mmCIF file of C-alpha atoms and ligand atoms in Angstrom:
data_model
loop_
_atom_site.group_PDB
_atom_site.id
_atom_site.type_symbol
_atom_site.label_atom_id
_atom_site.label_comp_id
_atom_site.label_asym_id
_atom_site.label_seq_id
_atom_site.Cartn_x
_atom_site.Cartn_y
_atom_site.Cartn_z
ATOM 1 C CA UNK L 1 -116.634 -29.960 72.237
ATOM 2 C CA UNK L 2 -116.340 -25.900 71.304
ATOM 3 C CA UNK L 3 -119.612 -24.221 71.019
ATOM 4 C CA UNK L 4 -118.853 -20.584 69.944
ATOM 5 C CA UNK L 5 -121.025 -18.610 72.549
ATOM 6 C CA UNK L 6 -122.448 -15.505 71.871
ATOM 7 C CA UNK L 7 -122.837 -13.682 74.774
ATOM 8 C CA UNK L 8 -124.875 -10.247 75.086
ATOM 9 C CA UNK L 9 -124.780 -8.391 78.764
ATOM 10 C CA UNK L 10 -121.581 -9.547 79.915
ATOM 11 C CA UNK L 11 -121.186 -6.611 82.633
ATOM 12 C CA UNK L 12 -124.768 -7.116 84.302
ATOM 13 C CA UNK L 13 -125.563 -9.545 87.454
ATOM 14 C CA UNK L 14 -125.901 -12.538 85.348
ATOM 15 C CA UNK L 15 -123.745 -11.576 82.443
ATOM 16 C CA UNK L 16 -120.691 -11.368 84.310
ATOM 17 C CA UNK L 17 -121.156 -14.946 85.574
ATOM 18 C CA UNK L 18 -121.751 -16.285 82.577
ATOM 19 C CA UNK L 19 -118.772 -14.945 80.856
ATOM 20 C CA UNK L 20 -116.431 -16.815 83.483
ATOM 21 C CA UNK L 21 -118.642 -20.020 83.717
ATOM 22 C CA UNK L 22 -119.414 -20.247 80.183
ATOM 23 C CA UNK L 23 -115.419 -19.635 78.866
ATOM 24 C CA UNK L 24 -114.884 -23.895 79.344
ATOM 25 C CA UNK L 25 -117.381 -24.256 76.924
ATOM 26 C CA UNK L 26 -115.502 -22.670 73.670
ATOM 27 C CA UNK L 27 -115.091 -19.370 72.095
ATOM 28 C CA UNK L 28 -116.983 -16.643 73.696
ATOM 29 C CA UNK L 29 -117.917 -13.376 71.960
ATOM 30 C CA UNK L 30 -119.179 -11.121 74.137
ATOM 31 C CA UNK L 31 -120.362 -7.771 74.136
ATOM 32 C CA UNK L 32 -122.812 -4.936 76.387
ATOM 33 C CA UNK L 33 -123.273 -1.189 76.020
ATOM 34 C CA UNK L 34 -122.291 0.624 74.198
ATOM 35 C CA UNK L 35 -120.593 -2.184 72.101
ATOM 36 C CA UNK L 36 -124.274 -3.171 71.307
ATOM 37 C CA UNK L 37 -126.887 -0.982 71.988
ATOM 38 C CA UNK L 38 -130.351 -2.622 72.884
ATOM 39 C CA UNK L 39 -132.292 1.041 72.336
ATOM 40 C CA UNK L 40 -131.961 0.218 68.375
ATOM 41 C CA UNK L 41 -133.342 -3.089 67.798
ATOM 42 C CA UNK L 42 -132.636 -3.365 64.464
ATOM 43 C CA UNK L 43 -128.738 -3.472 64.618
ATOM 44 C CA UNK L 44 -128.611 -6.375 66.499
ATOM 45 C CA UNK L 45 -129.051 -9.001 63.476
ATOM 46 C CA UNK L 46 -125.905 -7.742 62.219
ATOM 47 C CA UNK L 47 -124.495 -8.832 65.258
ATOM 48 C CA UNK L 48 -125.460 -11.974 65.307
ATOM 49 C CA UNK L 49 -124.708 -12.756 61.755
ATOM 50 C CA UNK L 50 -120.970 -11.644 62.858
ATOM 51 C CA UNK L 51 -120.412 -13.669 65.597
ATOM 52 C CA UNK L 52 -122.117 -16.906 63.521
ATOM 53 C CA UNK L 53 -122.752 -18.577 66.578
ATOM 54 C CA UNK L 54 -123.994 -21.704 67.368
ATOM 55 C CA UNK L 55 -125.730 -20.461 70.885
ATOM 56 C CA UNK L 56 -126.946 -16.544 71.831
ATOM 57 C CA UNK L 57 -127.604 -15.791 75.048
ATOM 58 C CA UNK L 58 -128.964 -12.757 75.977
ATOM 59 C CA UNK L 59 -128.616 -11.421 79.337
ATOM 60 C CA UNK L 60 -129.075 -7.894 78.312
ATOM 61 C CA UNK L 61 -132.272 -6.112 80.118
ATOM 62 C CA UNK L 62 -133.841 -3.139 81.102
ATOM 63 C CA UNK L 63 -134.285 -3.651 84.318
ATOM 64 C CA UNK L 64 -134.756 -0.400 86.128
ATOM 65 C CA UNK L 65 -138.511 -1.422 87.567
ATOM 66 C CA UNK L 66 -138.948 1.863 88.856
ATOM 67 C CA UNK L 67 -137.442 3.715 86.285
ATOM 68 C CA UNK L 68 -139.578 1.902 83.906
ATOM 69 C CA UNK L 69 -142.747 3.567 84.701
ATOM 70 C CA UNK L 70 -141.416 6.434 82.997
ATOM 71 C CA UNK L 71 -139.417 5.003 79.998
ATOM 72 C CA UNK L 72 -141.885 2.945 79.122
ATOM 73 C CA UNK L 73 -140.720 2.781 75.226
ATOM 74 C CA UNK L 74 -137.045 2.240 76.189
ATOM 75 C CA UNK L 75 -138.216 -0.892 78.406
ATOM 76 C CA UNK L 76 -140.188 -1.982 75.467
ATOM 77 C CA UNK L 77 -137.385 -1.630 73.046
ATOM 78 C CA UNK L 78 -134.868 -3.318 75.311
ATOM 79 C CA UNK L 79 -136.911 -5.681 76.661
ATOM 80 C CA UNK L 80 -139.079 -6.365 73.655
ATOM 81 C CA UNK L 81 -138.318 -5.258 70.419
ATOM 82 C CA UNK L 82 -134.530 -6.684 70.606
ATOM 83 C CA UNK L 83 -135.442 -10.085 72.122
ATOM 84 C CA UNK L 84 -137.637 -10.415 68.866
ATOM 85 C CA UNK L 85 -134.822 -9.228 66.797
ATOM 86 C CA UNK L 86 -132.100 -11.229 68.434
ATOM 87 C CA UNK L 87 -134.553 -14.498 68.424
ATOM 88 C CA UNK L 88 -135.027 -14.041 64.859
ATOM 89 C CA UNK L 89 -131.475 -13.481 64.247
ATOM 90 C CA UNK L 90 -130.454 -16.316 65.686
ATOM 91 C CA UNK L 91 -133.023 -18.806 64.011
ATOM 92 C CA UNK L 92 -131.295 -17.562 60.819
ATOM 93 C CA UNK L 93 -127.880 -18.224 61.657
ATOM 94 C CA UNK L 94 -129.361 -21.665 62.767
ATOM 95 C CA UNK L 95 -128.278 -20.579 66.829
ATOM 96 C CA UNK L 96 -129.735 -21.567 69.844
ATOM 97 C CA UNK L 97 -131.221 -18.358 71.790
ATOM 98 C CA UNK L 98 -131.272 -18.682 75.590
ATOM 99 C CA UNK L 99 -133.074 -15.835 77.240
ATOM 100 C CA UNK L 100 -134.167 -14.643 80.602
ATOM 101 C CA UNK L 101 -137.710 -13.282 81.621
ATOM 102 C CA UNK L 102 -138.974 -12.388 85.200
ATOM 103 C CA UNK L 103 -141.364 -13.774 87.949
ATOM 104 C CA UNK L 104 -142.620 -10.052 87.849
ATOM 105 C CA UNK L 105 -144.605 -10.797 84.562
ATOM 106 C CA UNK L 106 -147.010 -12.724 87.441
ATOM 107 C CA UNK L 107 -149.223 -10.611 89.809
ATOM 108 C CA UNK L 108 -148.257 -12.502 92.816
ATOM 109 C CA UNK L 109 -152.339 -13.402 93.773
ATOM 110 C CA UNK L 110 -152.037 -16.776 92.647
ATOM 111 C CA UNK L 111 -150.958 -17.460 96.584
ATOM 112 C CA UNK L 112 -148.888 -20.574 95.692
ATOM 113 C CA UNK L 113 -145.341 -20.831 93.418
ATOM 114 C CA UNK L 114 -146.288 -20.434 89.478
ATOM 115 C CA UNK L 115 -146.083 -23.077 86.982
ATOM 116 C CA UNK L 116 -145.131 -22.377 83.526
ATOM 117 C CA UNK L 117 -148.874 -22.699 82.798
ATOM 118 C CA UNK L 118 -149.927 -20.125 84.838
ATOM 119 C CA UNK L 119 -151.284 -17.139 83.084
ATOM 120 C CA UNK L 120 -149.020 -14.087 83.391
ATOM 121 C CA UNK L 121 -150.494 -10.694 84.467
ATOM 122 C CA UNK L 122 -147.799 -8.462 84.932
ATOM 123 C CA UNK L 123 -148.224 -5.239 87.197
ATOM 124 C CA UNK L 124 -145.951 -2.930 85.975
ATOM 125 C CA UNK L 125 -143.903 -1.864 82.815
ATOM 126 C CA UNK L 126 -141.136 -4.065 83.500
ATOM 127 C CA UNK L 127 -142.900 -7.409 84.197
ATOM 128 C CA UNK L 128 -144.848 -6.321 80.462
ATOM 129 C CA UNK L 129 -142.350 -5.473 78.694
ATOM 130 C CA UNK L 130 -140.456 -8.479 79.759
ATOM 131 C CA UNK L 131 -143.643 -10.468 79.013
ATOM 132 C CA UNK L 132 -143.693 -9.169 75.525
ATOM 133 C CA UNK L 133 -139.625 -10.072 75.327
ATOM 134 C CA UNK L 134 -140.801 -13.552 75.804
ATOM 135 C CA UNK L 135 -143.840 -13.742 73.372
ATOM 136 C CA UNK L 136 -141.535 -11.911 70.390
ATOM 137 C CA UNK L 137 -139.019 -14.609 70.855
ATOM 138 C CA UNK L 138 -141.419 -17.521 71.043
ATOM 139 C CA UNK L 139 -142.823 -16.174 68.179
ATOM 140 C CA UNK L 140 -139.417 -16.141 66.496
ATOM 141 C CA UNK L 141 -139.364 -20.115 65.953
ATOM 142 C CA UNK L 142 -136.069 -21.999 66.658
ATOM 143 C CA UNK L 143 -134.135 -23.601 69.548
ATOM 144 C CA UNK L 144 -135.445 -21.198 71.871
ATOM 145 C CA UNK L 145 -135.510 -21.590 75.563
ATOM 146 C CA UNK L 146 -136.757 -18.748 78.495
ATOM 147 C CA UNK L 147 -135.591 -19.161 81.710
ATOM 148 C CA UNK L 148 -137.810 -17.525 83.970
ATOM 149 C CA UNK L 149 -136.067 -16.299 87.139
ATOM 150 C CA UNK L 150 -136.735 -13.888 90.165
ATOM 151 C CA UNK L 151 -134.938 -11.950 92.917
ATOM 152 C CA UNK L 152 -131.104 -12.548 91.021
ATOM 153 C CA UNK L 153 -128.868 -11.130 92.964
ATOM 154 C CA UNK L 154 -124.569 -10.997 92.870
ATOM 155 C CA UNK L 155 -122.234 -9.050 95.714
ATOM 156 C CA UNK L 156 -120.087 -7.408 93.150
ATOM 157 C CA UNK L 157 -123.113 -5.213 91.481
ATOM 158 C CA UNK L 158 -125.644 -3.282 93.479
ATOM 159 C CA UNK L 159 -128.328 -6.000 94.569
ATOM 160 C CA UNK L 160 -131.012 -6.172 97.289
ATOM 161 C CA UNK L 161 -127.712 -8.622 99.550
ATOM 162 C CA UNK L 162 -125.630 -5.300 99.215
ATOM 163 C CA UNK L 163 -128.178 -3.059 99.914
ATOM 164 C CA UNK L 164 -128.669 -4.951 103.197
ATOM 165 C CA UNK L 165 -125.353 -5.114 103.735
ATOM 166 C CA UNK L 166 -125.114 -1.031 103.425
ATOM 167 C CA UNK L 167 -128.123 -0.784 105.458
ATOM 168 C CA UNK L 168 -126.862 -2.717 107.876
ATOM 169 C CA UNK L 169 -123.799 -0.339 108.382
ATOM 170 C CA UNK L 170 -125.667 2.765 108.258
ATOM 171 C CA UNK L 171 -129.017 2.739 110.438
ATOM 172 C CA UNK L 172 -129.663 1.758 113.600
ATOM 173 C CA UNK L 173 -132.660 -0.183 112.954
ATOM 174 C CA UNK L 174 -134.016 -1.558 109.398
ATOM 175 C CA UNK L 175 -137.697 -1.434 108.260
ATOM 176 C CA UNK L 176 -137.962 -4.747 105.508
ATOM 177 C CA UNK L 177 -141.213 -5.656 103.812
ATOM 178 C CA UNK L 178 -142.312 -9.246 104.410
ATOM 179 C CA UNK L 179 -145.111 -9.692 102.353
ATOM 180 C CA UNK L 180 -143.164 -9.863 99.010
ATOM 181 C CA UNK L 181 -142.023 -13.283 98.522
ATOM 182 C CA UNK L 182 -139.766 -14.751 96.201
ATOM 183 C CA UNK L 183 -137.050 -17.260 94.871
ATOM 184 C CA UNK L 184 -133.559 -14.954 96.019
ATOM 185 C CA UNK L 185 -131.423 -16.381 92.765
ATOM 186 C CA UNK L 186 -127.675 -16.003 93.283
ATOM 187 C CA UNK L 187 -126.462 -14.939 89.470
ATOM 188 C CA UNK L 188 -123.364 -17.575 89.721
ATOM 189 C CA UNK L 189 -125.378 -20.426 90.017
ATOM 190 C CA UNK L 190 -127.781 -19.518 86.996
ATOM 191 C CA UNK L 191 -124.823 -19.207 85.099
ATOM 192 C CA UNK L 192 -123.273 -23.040 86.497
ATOM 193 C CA UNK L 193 -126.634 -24.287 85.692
ATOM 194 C CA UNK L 194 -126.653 -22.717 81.910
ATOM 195 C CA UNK L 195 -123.643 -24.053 81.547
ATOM 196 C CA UNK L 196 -124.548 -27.704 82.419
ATOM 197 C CA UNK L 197 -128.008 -27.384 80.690
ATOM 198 C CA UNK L 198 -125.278 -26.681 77.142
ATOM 199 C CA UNK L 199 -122.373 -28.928 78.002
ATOM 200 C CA UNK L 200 -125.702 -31.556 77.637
ATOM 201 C CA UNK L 201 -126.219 -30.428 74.093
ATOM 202 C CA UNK L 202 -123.059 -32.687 73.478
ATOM 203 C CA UNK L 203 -121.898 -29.912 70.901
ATOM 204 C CA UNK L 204 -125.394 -29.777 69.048
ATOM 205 C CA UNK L 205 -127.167 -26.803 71.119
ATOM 206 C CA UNK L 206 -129.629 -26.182 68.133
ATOM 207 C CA UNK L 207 -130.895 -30.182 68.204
ATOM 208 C CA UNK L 208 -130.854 -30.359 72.157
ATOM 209 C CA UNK L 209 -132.846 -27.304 72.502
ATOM 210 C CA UNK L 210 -135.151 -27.015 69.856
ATOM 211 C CA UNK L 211 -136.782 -30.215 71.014
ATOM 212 C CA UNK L 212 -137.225 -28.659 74.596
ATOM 213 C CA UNK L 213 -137.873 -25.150 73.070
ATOM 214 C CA UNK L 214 -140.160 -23.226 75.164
ATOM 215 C CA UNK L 215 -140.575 -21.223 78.763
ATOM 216 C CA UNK L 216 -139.034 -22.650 82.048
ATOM 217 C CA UNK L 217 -138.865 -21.693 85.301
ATOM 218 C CA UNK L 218 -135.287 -21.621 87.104
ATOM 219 C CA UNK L 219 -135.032 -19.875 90.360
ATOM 220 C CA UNK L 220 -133.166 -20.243 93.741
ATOM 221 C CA UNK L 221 -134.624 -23.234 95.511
ATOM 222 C CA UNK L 222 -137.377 -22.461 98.265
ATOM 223 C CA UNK L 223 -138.588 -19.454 98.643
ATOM 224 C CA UNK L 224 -138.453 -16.370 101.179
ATOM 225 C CA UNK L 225 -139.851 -12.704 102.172
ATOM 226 C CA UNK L 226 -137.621 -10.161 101.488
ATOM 227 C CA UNK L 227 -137.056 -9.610 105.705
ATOM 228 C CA UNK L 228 -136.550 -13.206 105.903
ATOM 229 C CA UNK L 229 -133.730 -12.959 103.250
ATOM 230 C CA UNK L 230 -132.463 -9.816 105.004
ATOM 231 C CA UNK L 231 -132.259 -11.626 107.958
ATOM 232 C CA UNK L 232 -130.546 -14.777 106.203
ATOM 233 C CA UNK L 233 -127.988 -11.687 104.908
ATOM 234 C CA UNK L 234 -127.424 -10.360 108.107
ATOM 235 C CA UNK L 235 -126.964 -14.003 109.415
ATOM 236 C CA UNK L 236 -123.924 -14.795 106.948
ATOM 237 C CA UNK L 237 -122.285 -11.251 107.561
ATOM 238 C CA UNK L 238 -118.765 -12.071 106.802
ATOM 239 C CA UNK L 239 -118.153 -8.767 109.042
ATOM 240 C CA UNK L 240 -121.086 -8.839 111.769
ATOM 241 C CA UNK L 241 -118.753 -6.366 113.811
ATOM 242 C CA UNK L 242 -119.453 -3.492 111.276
ATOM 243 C CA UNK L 243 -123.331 -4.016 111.162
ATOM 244 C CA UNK L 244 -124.979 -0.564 113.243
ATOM 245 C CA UNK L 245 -128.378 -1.867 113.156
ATOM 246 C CA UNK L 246 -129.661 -3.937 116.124
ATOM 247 C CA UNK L 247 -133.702 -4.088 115.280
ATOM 248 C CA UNK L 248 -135.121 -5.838 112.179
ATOM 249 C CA UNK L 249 -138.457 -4.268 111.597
ATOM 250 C CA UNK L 250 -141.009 -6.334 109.610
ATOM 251 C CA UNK L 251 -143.491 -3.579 107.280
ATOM 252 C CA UNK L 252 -145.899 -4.336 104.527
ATOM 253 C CA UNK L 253 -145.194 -3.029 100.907
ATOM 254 C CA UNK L 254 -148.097 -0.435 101.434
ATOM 255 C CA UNK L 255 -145.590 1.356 103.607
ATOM 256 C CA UNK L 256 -142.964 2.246 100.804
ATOM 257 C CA UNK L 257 -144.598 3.609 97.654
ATOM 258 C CA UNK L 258 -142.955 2.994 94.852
ATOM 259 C CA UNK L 259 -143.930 4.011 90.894
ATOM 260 C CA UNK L 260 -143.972 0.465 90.099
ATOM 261 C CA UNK L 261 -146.594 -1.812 91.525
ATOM 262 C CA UNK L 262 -144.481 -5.319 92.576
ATOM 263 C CA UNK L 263 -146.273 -8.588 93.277
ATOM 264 C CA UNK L 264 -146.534 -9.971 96.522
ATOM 265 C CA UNK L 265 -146.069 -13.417 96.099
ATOM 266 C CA UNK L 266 -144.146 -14.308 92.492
ATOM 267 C CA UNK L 267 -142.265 -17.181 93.676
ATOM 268 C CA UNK L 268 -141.840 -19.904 91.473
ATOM 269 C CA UNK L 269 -142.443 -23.740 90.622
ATOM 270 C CA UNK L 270 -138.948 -24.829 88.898
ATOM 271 C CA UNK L 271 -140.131 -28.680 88.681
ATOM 272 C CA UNK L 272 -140.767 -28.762 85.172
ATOM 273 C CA UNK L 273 -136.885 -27.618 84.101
ATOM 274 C CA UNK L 274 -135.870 -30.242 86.588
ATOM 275 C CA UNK L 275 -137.990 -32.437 85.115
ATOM 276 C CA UNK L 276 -136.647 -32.125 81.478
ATOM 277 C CA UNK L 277 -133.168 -31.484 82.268
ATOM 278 C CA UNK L 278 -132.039 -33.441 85.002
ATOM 279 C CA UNK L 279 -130.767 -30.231 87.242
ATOM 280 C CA UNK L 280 -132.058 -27.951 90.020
ATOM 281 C CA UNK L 281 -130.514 -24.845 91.538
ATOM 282 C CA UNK L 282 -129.676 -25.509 95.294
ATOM 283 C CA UNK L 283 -131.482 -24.006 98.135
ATOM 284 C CA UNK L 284 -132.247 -20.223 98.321
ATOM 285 C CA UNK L 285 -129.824 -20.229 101.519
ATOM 286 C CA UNK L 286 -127.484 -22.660 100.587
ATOM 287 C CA UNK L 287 -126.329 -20.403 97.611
ATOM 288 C CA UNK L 288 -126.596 -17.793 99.806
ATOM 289 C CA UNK L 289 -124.215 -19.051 102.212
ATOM 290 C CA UNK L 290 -121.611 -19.759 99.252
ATOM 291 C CA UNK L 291 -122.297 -15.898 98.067
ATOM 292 C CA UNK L 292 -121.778 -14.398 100.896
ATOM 293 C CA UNK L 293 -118.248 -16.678 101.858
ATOM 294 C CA UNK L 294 -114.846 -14.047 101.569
ATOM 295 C CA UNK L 295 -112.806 -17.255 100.931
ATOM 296 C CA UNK L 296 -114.674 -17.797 97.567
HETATM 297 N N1 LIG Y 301 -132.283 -8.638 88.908
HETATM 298 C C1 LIG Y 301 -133.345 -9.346 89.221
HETATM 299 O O1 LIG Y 301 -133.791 -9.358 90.374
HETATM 300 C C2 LIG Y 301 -134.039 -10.182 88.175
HETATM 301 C C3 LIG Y 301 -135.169 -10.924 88.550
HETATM 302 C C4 LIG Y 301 -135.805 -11.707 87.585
HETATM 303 C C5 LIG Y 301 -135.329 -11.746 86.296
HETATM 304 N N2 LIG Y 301 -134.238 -10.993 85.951
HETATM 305 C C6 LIG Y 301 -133.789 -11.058 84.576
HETATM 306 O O2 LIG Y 301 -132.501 -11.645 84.568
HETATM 307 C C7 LIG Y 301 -131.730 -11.119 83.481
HETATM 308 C C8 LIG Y 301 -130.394 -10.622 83.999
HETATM 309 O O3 LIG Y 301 -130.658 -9.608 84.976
HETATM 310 P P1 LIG Y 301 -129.487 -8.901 85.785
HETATM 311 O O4 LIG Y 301 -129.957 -8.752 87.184
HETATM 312 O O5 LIG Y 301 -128.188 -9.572 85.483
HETATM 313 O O6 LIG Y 301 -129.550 -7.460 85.087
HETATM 314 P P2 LIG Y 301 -128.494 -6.262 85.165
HETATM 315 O O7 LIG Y 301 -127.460 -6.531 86.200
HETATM 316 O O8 LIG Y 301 -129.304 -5.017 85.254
HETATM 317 O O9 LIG Y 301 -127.787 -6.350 83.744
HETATM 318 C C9 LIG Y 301 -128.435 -5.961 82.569
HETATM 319 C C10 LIG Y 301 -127.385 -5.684 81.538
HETATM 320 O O10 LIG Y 301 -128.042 -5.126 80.394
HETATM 321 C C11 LIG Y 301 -127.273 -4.014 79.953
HETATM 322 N N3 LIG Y 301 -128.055 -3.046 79.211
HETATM 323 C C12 LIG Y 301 -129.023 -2.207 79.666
HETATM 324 N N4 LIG Y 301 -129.469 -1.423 78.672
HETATM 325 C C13 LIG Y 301 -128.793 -1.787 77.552
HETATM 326 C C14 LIG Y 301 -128.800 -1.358 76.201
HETATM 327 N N5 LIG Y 301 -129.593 -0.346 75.772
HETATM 328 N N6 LIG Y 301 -127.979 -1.968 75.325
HETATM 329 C C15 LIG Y 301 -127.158 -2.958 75.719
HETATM 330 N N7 LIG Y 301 -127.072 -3.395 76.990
HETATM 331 C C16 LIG Y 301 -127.881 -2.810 77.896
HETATM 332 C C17 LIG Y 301 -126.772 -3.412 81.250
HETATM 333 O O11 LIG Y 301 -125.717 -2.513 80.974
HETATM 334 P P3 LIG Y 301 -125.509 -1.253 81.967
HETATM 335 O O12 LIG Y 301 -125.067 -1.803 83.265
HETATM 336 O O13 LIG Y 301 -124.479 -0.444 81.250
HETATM 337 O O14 LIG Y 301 -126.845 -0.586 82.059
HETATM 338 C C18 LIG Y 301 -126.345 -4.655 82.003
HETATM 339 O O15 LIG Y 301 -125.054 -5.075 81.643
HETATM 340 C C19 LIG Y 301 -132.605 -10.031 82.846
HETATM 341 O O16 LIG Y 301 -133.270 -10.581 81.742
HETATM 342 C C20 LIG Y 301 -133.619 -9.697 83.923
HETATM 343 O O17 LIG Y 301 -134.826 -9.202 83.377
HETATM 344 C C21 LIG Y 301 -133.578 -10.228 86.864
#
């Protein structure tokens, strides 16, 4: 079996992964910015009808939460506009489109993990924009499948593990919310799992998907507050002699302002991709452990 793969945000958490885990696969195309540039949704069919691939998968997002409170339009064309573009494309070229939306487009008061059946009611820009990502390419028609993630995080890209890391190094006590809670997502194993969710399509990823077309959720296993993964971090510190800071301190999210509202508790239920694909992502800690290993 060679599925030609195209591949759009290969420099990003997940898009880096994917490239490596995806190459046994077949023929990868890949591109990010400024190869392709999200901001102008409309050159993106072009792209696709290039490539002619038989899967896109589009790991390209805005996803500056912050930021996005301000560049509200870029978010939307990023997020939004080119999803619906790039689903459309790819239902013309007869391609499977694999995309990734957020836990954020939830507003965390539900109080237990979300089901795909939960209604969304995002909080901030981001988490909308995203939302609207997901509607356009639903929309769209096709083999299309959203996997819903939260809290992704790598160790070669500036993620919440480094941060804690650098933290770590730097103060002499750390202040760490822990009443936002979430599925911490290690980008390599999304990628493994995307991988094994297309080596199923048995060379036919149009057929295989479009009869499971629709919204999944696919996080880390279990879920955490973000001191409780800090601590986890600090735990698995492959160089515990460098760490400055002796004192976790636990805070509430009321205590760090931020432009963009987060919700508290976004983790979510993953039982239903389980349930149609025979797969699971491995504990939060558990992938965490492999992460954070200097042998691998
Ligand atoms: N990170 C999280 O905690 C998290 C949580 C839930 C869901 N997700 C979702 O998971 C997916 C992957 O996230 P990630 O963490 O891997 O994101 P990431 O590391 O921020 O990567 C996003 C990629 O998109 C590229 N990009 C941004 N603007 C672009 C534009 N105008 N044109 C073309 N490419 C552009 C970025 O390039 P530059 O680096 O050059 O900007 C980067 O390569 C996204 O759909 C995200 O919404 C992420």
């Amino acid at each position: 079996m060679t599925l030609r793969i195209l591949l759009l945000g290969k420099i990003g958490q997940l898009g880096w992964e994917l490239q490596r885990t995806l190459a046994p696969l077949g023929e990868i195309t890949a591109f990010d910015y400024p190869e392709v540039d999200f901001s102008h949704p409309s050159t993106l069919a072009q792209v696709v009808q290039a490539a002619a691939p038989q899967v896109v998968i589009n790991a390209v997002a805005y996803t500056a939460v912050d930021k996005a409170e301000t560049e509200e339009s870029l978010a939307r064309a990023i997020n939004a506009a080119a999803t619906g573009e790039l689903a459309q494309a790819a239902r013309k070229a007869h391609a499977a489109f694999l995309h990734v939306s957020t836990d954020y487009v939830f507003d965390g008061r539900k109080g237990s993990p979300y089901v795909e059946e939960d209604t969304p009611h995002p909080l901030n820009v981001y988490g909308q924009t995203k939302l609207e990502g997901e509607q356009a390419a639903l929309q769209a028609g096709g083999a299309v499948v959203i996997l819903r993630t939260a809290w992704v995080y790598s160790t070669r890209r500036d993620s919440f593990v480094t941060k804690v890391l650098g933290w770590s190094r730097n103060q002499s006590e750390l202040r760490l919310v822990n009443d936002q809670i979430s599925n911490p997502t290690w980008a390599r194993m999304l990628a493994g799992i995307t991988a094994l969710l297309l080596a199923k399509s048995r060379g036919d990823p149009f057929g295989y998907l479009d009869e499971r077309s629709g919204l999944y959720h696919l996080a880390g296993d279990g879920y955490a507050s973000r001191m409780e993964w800090a601590q986890e971090i600090l735990k698995l510190d492959p160089n515990p002699e460098q760490q400055t800071a002796r004192k976790l301190i636990p805070a509430n999210t009321s205590e760090f302002p931020t432009p963009a509202v987060r919700p508290l508790f976004s983790a979510l239920n993953c039982e239903h991709f389980t349930q149609v694909f025979g797969l699971r992502l491995p504990p939060w800690q558990l992938a965490l452990r492999q992460a954070m290993d200097p042998l691998r």
